[in-house]
Coordinates of C-alpha atoms and ligand atoms in Angstrom, one line a residue:
M1180 CA 79.5 13.4 82.4
T1181 CA 83.2 12.4 83.8
S1182 CA 85.4 14.7 85.7
D1183 CA 87.6 15.7 83.0
S1184 CA 85.0 17.1 81.0
Q1185 CA 83.9 19.7 83.8
A1186 CA 85.9 22.4 83.0
L1187 CA 86.2 22.0 79.4
P1188 CA 85.4 25.0 77.5
T1189 CA 82.3 24.4 75.4
R1190 CA 83.6 24.9 71.6
W1191 CA 86.7 23.1 70.6
R1192 CA 88.2 23.7 67.2
S1193 CA 90.6 21.9 64.6
H1194 CA 93.9 23.8 65.0
G1195 CA 95.4 23.1 61.1
G1196 CA 96.5 20.3 59.2
H1197 CA 94.9 17.1 60.3
G1198 CA 95.3 18.4 63.9
G1199 CA 91.4 18.6 65.7
V1200 CA 90.7 18.2 69.5
A1201 CA 92.7 15.3 71.4
W1202 CA 90.5 12.2 71.0
P1203 CA 89.7 11.9 74.9
V1204 CA 88.9 15.5 74.9
A1205 CA 86.3 15.1 72.1
R1206 CA 84.7 12.0 73.8
S1207 CA 84.1 14.1 77.1
V1208 CA 82.7 17.3 75.2
A1209 CA 80.3 14.8 73.5
A1210 CA 79.2 13.6 77.0
A1211 CA 79.2 17.0 78.6
A1212 CA 77.0 18.1 75.6
A1213 CA 74.0 16.2 76.1
D1214 CA 71.5 15.8 79.2
P1215 CA 69.2 12.7 80.1
L1216 CA 65.8 13.1 78.4
D1217 CA 62.6 13.5 80.2
A1218 CA 61.0 10.5 82.2
I1219 CA 58.1 8.9 80.5
D1220 CA 55.5 5.5 81.1
L1221 CA 56.3 2.5 78.8
P1222 CA 54.2 -0.6 78.8
L1223 CA 56.5 -3.2 80.3
A1224 CA 57.2 -5.1 77.0
A1225 CA 58.2 -2.0 75.4
A1226 CA 60.5 -0.3 78.0
G1227 CA 63.3 -2.8 77.0
G1228 CA 66.7 -1.1 76.2
A1229 CA 65.6 2.0 78.3
V1230 CA 66.6 2.9 81.6
L1231 CA 64.5 3.3 85.0
A1232 CA 63.8 7.0 85.8
V1233 CA 62.6 5.7 89.2
P1234 CA 63.5 2.8 91.2
L1235 CA 61.8 -0.5 90.8
G1236 CA 59.8 -1.2 93.8
A1237 CA 57.8 -4.3 94.7
R1238 CA 53.8 -3.6 94.3
A1239 CA 53.1 -6.7 96.3
P1240 CA 54.8 -9.1 98.7
L1241 CA 56.5 -12.2 97.0
P1242 CA 55.5 -14.7 97.1
S1243 CA 51.6 -13.0 97.5
Y1244 CA 50.5 -16.1 99.4
N1245 CA 52.2 -19.1 101.3
T1246 CA 53.1 -21.2 98.3
A1247 CA 53.9 -25.0 98.0
A1248 CA 57.3 -25.6 96.8
M1249 CA 57.1 -29.1 96.2
D1250 CA 54.5 -31.4 94.7
G1251 CA 53.2 -33.6 98.0
Y1252 CA 51.2 -33.0 100.8
A1253 CA 50.3 -29.9 103.0
V1254 CA 50.3 -31.1 106.3
A1255 CA 48.6 -29.8 109.7
G1256 CA 49.8 -31.2 113.2
R1257 CA 51.3 -34.9 113.8
G1258 CA 50.8 -37.7 111.5
P1259 CA 49.5 -40.1 110.1
W1260 CA 47.1 -37.7 108.3
L1261 CA 43.8 -37.7 106.7
V1262 CA 43.6 -36.7 103.1
T1263 CA 40.9 -34.8 102.7
G1264 CA 41.5 -33.4 99.1
R1265 CA 43.6 -32.0 96.5
V1266 CA 44.6 -28.3 95.4
L1267 CA 46.4 -27.4 92.3
A1268 CA 48.1 -24.1 91.2
G1269 CA 45.8 -21.6 90.5
H1270 CA 43.3 -23.0 92.5
T1271 CA 42.1 -21.6 96.0
M1272 CA 39.6 -24.0 97.3
F1273 CA 41.2 -25.1 100.5
R1274 CA 41.4 -22.0 102.9
A1275 CA 42.5 -23.8 106.0
I1276 CA 43.0 -27.4 107.4
L1277 CA 42.9 -29.3 110.7
A1278 CA 45.6 -30.7 112.5
G1279 CA 46.0 -34.4 111.7
H1280 CA 44.6 -33.6 108.4
A1281 CA 46.6 -33.0 104.9
V1282 CA 45.7 -31.8 101.0
E1283 CA 47.4 -33.1 98.0
I1284 CA 49.1 -30.1 96.9
A1285 CA 50.7 -29.0 93.6
T1286 CA 53.9 -27.1 93.5
G1287 CA 52.7 -23.1 93.2
A1288 CA 49.5 -24.0 95.0
P1289 CA 48.1 -21.8 97.8
V1290 CA 48.8 -23.8 101.0
P1291 CA 45.9 -23.7 103.2
D1292 CA 46.1 -21.8 106.6
G1293 CA 46.8 -24.3 109.5
S1294 CA 49.5 -26.3 107.3
D1295 CA 53.0 -26.8 109.2
A1296 CA 54.8 -28.0 106.2
V1297 CA 54.8 -29.8 103.0
L1298 CA 55.8 -33.4 102.6
P1299 CA 56.9 -34.3 99.1
Y1300 CA 55.7 -37.4 97.4
E1301 CA 59.1 -38.8 97.7
R1302 CA 59.1 -38.5 101.5
A1303 CA 55.0 -39.5 101.9
V1304 CA 53.9 -43.1 102.7
R1305 CA 50.2 -43.1 101.3
V1306 CA 48.0 -45.9 102.4
G1307 CA 44.2 -45.3 101.5
S1308 CA 43.1 -42.1 102.4
T1309 CA 46.1 -41.6 104.9
V1310 CA 49.4 -40.3 104.6
D1311 CA 52.7 -40.8 106.7
G1312 CA 56.0 -39.5 106.9
V1313 CA 58.6 -37.3 108.9
L1314 CA 57.3 -33.8 109.6
E1315 CA 59.8 -31.1 109.0
P1316 CA 58.0 -27.8 110.3
G1317 CA 58.2 -25.1 107.6
R1318 CA 59.7 -27.1 105.0
H1319 CA 58.8 -26.6 101.5
I1320 CA 56.6 -23.9 101.9
R1321 CA 57.6 -20.1 100.2
W1322 CA 55.7 -18.1 102.9
R1323 CA 54.2 -14.8 102.1
G1324 CA 56.7 -11.8 101.6
E1325 CA 59.7 -14.1 102.5
E1326 CA 61.6 -13.3 99.0
C1327 CA 60.3 -9.5 99.1
R1328 CA 58.2 -7.6 100.9
E1329 CA 55.5 -5.1 99.4
G1330 CA 57.1 -1.8 99.0
T1331 CA 60.9 -3.0 98.9
E1332 CA 62.8 -1.0 96.6
V1333 CA 64.5 -3.7 94.3
L1334 CA 66.3 -2.0 91.6
P1335 CA 67.7 1.7 91.9
A1336 CA 66.9 4.4 89.0
G1337 CA 69.3 4.2 86.5
T1338 CA 68.8 0.3 86.0
L1339 CA 68.9 -0.6 82.6
V1340 CA 65.7 -2.4 81.5
T1341 CA 67.0 -5.7 80.3
P1342 CA 64.9 -8.9 79.6
V1343 CA 65.9 -10.1 82.9
V1344 CA 64.7 -6.8 84.5
Q1345 CA 61.2 -7.0 82.3
G1346 CA 60.7 -10.7 83.8
L1347 CA 61.6 -9.1 87.5
A1348 CA 59.0 -6.4 87.0
A1349 CA 56.5 -8.6 85.9
S1350 CA 56.7 -10.7 89.3
L1351 CA 56.8 -7.4 91.1
G1352 CA 53.3 -6.7 89.7
H1353 CA 54.3 -3.9 87.5
D1354 CA 52.5 -2.9 83.7
V1355 CA 54.1 0.0 83.2
L1356 CA 57.4 1.2 83.8
R1357 CA 58.5 4.9 84.2
V1358 CA 61.9 5.3 82.3
R1359 CA 64.1 7.7 80.6
R1360 CA 62.9 8.7 77.0
R1361 CA 65.4 7.1 74.7
P1362 CA 66.6 9.9 71.9
R1363 CA 65.4 9.7 68.7
V1364 CA 68.0 9.8 66.0
A1365 CA 67.9 10.7 62.3
I1366 CA 70.1 8.9 60.1
L1367 CA 71.2 10.5 56.8
V1368 CA 73.7 9.1 54.6
T1369 CA 75.0 11.2 51.8
G1370 CA 77.1 10.7 48.8
D1371 CA 76.0 10.4 45.2
E1372 CA 78.4 7.7 44.5
V1373 CA 76.5 5.7 47.4
A1374 CA 74.5 2.7 46.3
T1375 CA 72.3 1.0 48.8
S1376 CA 72.0 -2.5 46.9
G1377 CA 73.7 -4.8 44.8
R1378 CA 77.5 -5.3 43.9
P1379 CA 79.5 -1.9 43.5
G1380 CA 80.4 -0.8 40.1
R1381 CA 82.9 1.6 38.6
G1382 CA 82.2 5.0 40.4
R1383 CA 79.9 3.3 43.0
V1384 CA 80.4 2.2 46.6
R1385 CA 77.9 0.4 48.7
D1386 CA 76.6 2.2 51.6
A1387 CA 78.4 0.3 54.4
V1388 CA 77.5 3.3 57.2
G1389 CA 73.7 3.0 56.8
P1390 CA 73.8 -0.7 57.7
V1391 CA 75.9 0.1 60.8
L1392 CA 74.3 3.0 62.5
P1393 CA 70.5 1.6 63.4
G1394 CA 72.1 -1.2 65.3
L1395 CA 74.9 0.8 66.8
V1396 CA 72.2 3.7 67.8
S1397 CA 69.8 0.8 69.5
W1398 CA 73.1 -0.6 71.2
A1399 CA 73.7 2.8 72.5
G1400 CA 70.6 3.4 74.0
G1401 CA 68.8 5.7 71.0
R1402 CA 66.1 4.9 68.8
P1403 CA 67.1 4.8 65.1
E1404 CA 64.7 6.5 62.5
A1405 CA 65.0 4.9 59.0
V1406 CA 68.0 5.8 57.2
A1407 CA 67.6 8.6 54.4
A1408 CA 69.8 8.7 51.5
V1409 CA 70.3 12.3 50.8
E1410 CA 71.7 13.9 47.5
D1411 CA 75.1 15.7 47.7
R1412 CA 73.5 19.2 47.2
R1413 CA 73.9 21.7 49.7
A1414 CA 70.3 22.5 49.8
A1415 CA 69.5 18.7 49.9
V1416 CA 71.8 18.3 52.9
A1417 CA 70.1 21.6 54.6
D1418 CA 66.7 20.4 53.9
A1419 CA 67.2 16.6 55.7
I1420 CA 69.3 18.3 58.5
G1421 CA 66.3 20.8 59.0
A1422 CA 63.5 18.3 58.8
A1423 CA 64.9 15.7 60.8
A1424 CA 62.4 15.2 63.7
A1425 CA 64.7 13.9 66.3
D1426 CA 67.1 14.9 69.1
V1427 CA 70.0 13.7 67.1
V1428 CA 70.9 13.8 63.9
V1429 CA 73.7 11.7 62.4
V1430 CA 75.2 12.6 59.1
C1431 CA 77.5 10.3 57.1
G1432 CA 79.6 11.6 54.7
A1433 CA 80.2 15.3 53.5
C1434 CA 82.1 16.3 56.7
S1435 CA 85.7 17.2 55.2
R1436 CA 86.5 20.0 52.8
G1437 CA 86.0 19.0 49.5
P1438 CA 83.7 20.5 46.8
A1439 CA 80.4 18.3 47.7
D1440 CA 81.3 18.3 51.5
H1441 CA 78.2 20.7 52.5
V1442 CA 77.7 19.7 56.3
R1443 CA 80.2 22.4 57.8
G1444 CA 78.7 25.0 55.4
V1445 CA 75.1 24.4 56.2
L1446 CA 75.6 24.2 59.8
Q1447 CA 77.2 27.4 59.9
E1448 CA 74.4 29.0 57.9
A1449 CA 72.2 27.7 60.4
E1450 CA 74.1 29.4 63.1
A1451 CA 74.8 26.0 64.7
E1452 CA 77.2 26.1 67.8
F1453 CA 80.3 23.8 66.8
L1454 CA 81.4 21.8 69.9
V1455 CA 83.9 19.5 68.2
E1456 CA 85.0 20.2 65.0
G1457 CA 87.9 17.9 64.0
V1458 CA 89.6 15.2 66.2
A1459 CA 93.1 14.3 66.3
C1460 CA 92.6 10.8 65.6
R1461 CA 93.2 8.1 63.2
P1462 CA 90.9 7.5 61.4
G1463 CA 88.2 9.5 61.8
H1464 CA 89.4 12.9 62.0
P1465 CA 87.0 14.9 59.9
Q1466 CA 84.0 14.3 62.5
L1467 CA 82.3 16.9 64.1
L1468 CA 79.4 17.7 66.9
A1469 CA 77.2 20.9 66.6
R1470 CA 74.2 22.1 68.3
L1471 CA 71.5 23.8 66.2
G1472 CA 69.4 26.4 67.7
D1473 CA 66.4 24.2 68.3
G1474 CA 68.6 22.4 70.9
R1475 CA 69.0 19.1 68.5
L1476 CA 72.6 17.8 68.1
V1477 CA 74.3 16.9 64.9
V1478 CA 76.9 14.5 64.4
G1479 CA 79.1 14.5 61.4
L1480 CA 80.5 11.3 60.5
P1481 CA 83.5 10.8 58.0
G1482 CA 82.7 8.7 55.0
N1483 CA 85.0 6.3 55.1
P1484 CA 83.3 3.2 57.0
F1485 CA 85.9 2.4 59.6
A1486 CA 86.3 6.1 59.9
A1487 CA 82.6 6.5 60.7
L1488 CA 82.4 3.8 63.2
V1489 CA 85.5 5.5 65.1
A1490 CA 83.8 8.7 64.9
A1491 CA 80.4 7.2 66.0
L1492 CA 81.9 5.5 69.1
T1493 CA 83.8 8.9 69.7
L1494 CA 81.0 11.4 69.5
L1495 CA 77.7 9.4 69.1
V1496 CA 77.9 7.0 71.4
P1497 CA 78.4 9.4 74.6
V1498 CA 76.0 11.7 73.3
L1499 CA 73.3 8.8 73.4
T1500 CA 74.3 6.9 76.6
V1501 CA 74.3 10.2 78.6
M1502 CA 70.7 11.2 76.9
S1503 CA 69.3 7.7 77.7
G1504 CA 70.4 8.1 81.2
R1505 CA 72.6 5.0 80.9
T1506 CA 75.9 4.5 83.0
R1507 CA 78.8 5.8 81.2
P1508 CA 81.5 2.4 81.1
V1509 CA 84.3 2.4 83.4
G1510 CA 87.3 2.4 81.0
E1511 CA 88.5 -1.1 80.6
R1512 CA 92.2 -1.7 80.1
A1513 CA 94.5 -4.5 78.9
P1514 CA 98.1 -4.6 77.7
L1515 CA 98.1 -4.2 73.8
L1516 CA 100.1 -7.4 72.0
G1517 CA 101.9 -7.4 68.7
E1518 CA 104.0 -4.7 66.7
L1519 CA 102.1 -1.7 66.8
A1520 CA 103.3 2.0 66.1
A1521 CA 101.7 5.1 67.8
H1522 CA 101.3 8.3 65.7
A1523 CA 103.3 10.9 67.1
V1524 CA 100.6 13.6 67.6
D1525 CA 97.1 11.6 66.9
T1526 CA 95.1 9.0 69.0
R1527 CA 95.3 5.9 67.0
L1528 CA 92.1 3.7 67.4
V1529 CA 92.8 0.0 66.4
A1530 CA 90.7 -3.1 66.2
V1531 CA 91.5 -5.7 68.7
R1532 CA 90.4 -8.9 69.9
R1533 CA 90.6 -9.6 73.6
T1534 CA 92.6 -12.6 74.7
A1535 CA 93.4 -14.0 78.0
G1536 CA 96.9 -12.4 77.4
G1537 CA 95.9 -8.9 76.5
A1538 CA 94.3 -7.1 73.1
V1539 CA 95.4 -8.3 69.5
P1540 CA 95.1 -6.5 66.6
A1541 CA 92.5 -7.8 64.0
G1542 CA 94.6 -6.3 61.2
H1543 CA 92.5 -5.2 58.0
D1544 CA 91.8 -1.9 59.4
R1545 CA 92.2 0.7 56.9
P1546 CA 89.8 3.5 57.1
G1547 CA 87.8 2.4 53.6
L1548 CA 86.6 -1.1 54.9
L1549 CA 85.2 -2.6 58.0
W1550 CA 87.0 -6.1 57.7
G1551 CA 89.1 -5.4 60.8
A1552 CA 86.2 -4.1 63.1
A1553 CA 84.1 -7.0 62.3
L1554 CA 86.7 -9.4 63.3
A1555 CA 87.2 -7.6 66.5
D1556 CA 85.3 -6.9 69.9
A1557 CA 86.9 -4.0 70.9
L1558 CA 89.0 -0.5 69.8
A1559 CA 92.4 0.0 71.4
V1560 CA 93.0 3.4 72.1
V1561 CA 96.5 4.2 71.3
P1562 CA 97.4 7.7 72.6
P1563 CA 100.2 9.6 70.6
G1564 CA 103.9 8.5 71.8
W1565 CA 102.7 5.7 73.1
R1566 CA 105.6 3.2 74.0
G1567 CA 103.6 0.1 74.8
G1568 CA 102.0 -1.3 78.1
E1569 CA 98.0 -1.2 78.6
V1570 CA 95.6 0.8 76.6
E1571 CA 92.1 1.9 77.2
L1572 CA 89.8 -0.9 75.2
I1573 CA 86.2 0.6 73.9
Q1574 CA 83.4 -2.0 73.3
L1575 CA 82.4 -2.4 69.8
P1576 CA 78.8 -2.6 69.2
T1577 CA 77.1 -6.2 69.5
Ligands
LIG964 N1 91.5 18.1 51.4 C1 91.1 17.1 52.6 N2 90.6 16.0 52.1 C2 90.2 15.0 52.7 C3 90.6 15.1 54.1 C4 91.0 16.3 54.6 O1 91.3 16.3 55.7 N3 91.4 17.2 53.7 N4 90.3 14.1 54.8 C5 89.9 12.4 54.4 C6 89.7 11.5 55.2 S1 90.7 11.2 56.1 C7 88.5 11.3 55.3 S2 87.5 9.8 56.5 C8 87.3 11.6 54.4 C9 86.3 11.8 55.0 O2 85.6 12.7 53.9 P1 83.8 12.9 54.1 O3 83.4 12.8 55.3 O4 83.6 14.1 53.3 O5 83.4 11.8 53.0 P2 83.2 11.9 51.6 O6 84.1 12.3 50.8 O7 81.7 11.9 51.5 O8 83.7 10.1 51.7 C10 85.1 9.4 52.0 C11 85.1 8.4 51.2 O9 84.0 7.1 51.8 C12 83.2 6.8 50.9 N5 81.6 6.9 51.4 C13 81.1 7.7 51.6 N6 80.1 7.5 52.2 C14 80.1 6.0 52.5 C15 79.1 5.1 52.9 N7 77.8 5.1 53.3 N8 79.4 3.8 52.6 C16 80.8 3.3 52.3 N9 81.7 4.5 51.6 C17 81.2 5.8 51.8 C18 83.5 7.9 49.8 O10 83.2 7.1 48.5 C19 85.0 8.0 49.9 O11 85.5 6.9 49.3 O12 88.0 12.7 53.3 C20 89.3 12.8 53.3 N10 89.6 13.8 52.2
MOO965 O1 90.0 10.0 59.2 MO1 89.6 9.3 57.7 O2 88.6 9.2 58.4 O3 91.3 8.5 57.7 O4 89.3 8.0 56.2

């Protein structure tokens, strides 16, 4: 939750024309509408992308035994040393050696008690069964617990479980991680003109939003259900929303005010609480956020694909970020380069590429096409009346 969201009323309504709540307010209302989900235990391999619900601790000292850091000889006392055997990684046959003795040792093998150092092969002179060299006490041994003591808190709660964290957790002896449950997201795509394969013919348009949402949802911390196509009939939209077993239901299309735009009507009939109903931004103003009586959140996205992407980044991503326990990103700012006119009352979301000198508009960012967004790596947030200078950048899904 951001500080600007705390004093906000819970319900915001569009106020005529394009109108709608200010874009930054919509984003804050979305974040404030969600709470982190419960903590669950997941097998290590399945925990990627979730957030630690509790700190990650070391279940063993690391290394867990005195370990050879080089291939060579573990030596005890002063040289030359009598070589009494060989110990490889994974083998523990030499518990201890006496002063004047050495064992050949592989990197990763347990160093026998009594050893003073490991003498690497490169520094060793072997003659028959004796070896000699300059003893550097303590060298080339990773001592038990020197990297991390048992019980040490290594990562705080709230850390995103990345592949690197999964590797670290394995080193520390974890098989299961306690993480925040990731929100389940149902994805409904409406529109009788929408086709899911082939070349779009007359009166048909390829679904360009269904292919975006699963990746965007995962990237933002959620777990997408399979995309479901929904007929442009009120009962079909109502049934699909009603039956969606999810924490968040995303509906694409049918969010405006035309004869086939059923989402608002269905939500009104269900006595949903409207939290955002129209946002003063371009593109993407016909977007909405509502809470159903059973607590599920519904995010309505406009049908135009770039407008849908903008709306998903405005409402859906903050909701999923909070539910999944992730940290909301600190607003990145950069100068906006090139000729660009702000809108008088609406926030513009402009597809840009980051460069060393600032953000450069990618062009091709009409509401109906994802061309500009596909060329871009961020959206520039251009406030109404902006006259130049730095703007906020929001990350596009990767
Ligand atoms: N009287 C008004 N009409 C419209 C307004 C308005 O304020 N008053 N806003 C316009 C804007 S802006 C947008 S955006 C659209 C949003 O309308 P809907 O959310 O109801 O979306 P649809 O009407 O279903 O579709 C709009 C457009 O996008 C195409 N579409 C739909 N779904 C997909 C998809 N999955 N993939 C690709 N393209 C899709 C659809 O064919 C339409 O061309 O409303 C305006 N009208
Ligand atoms: O706001 Mo619409 O979303 O421009 O195409």
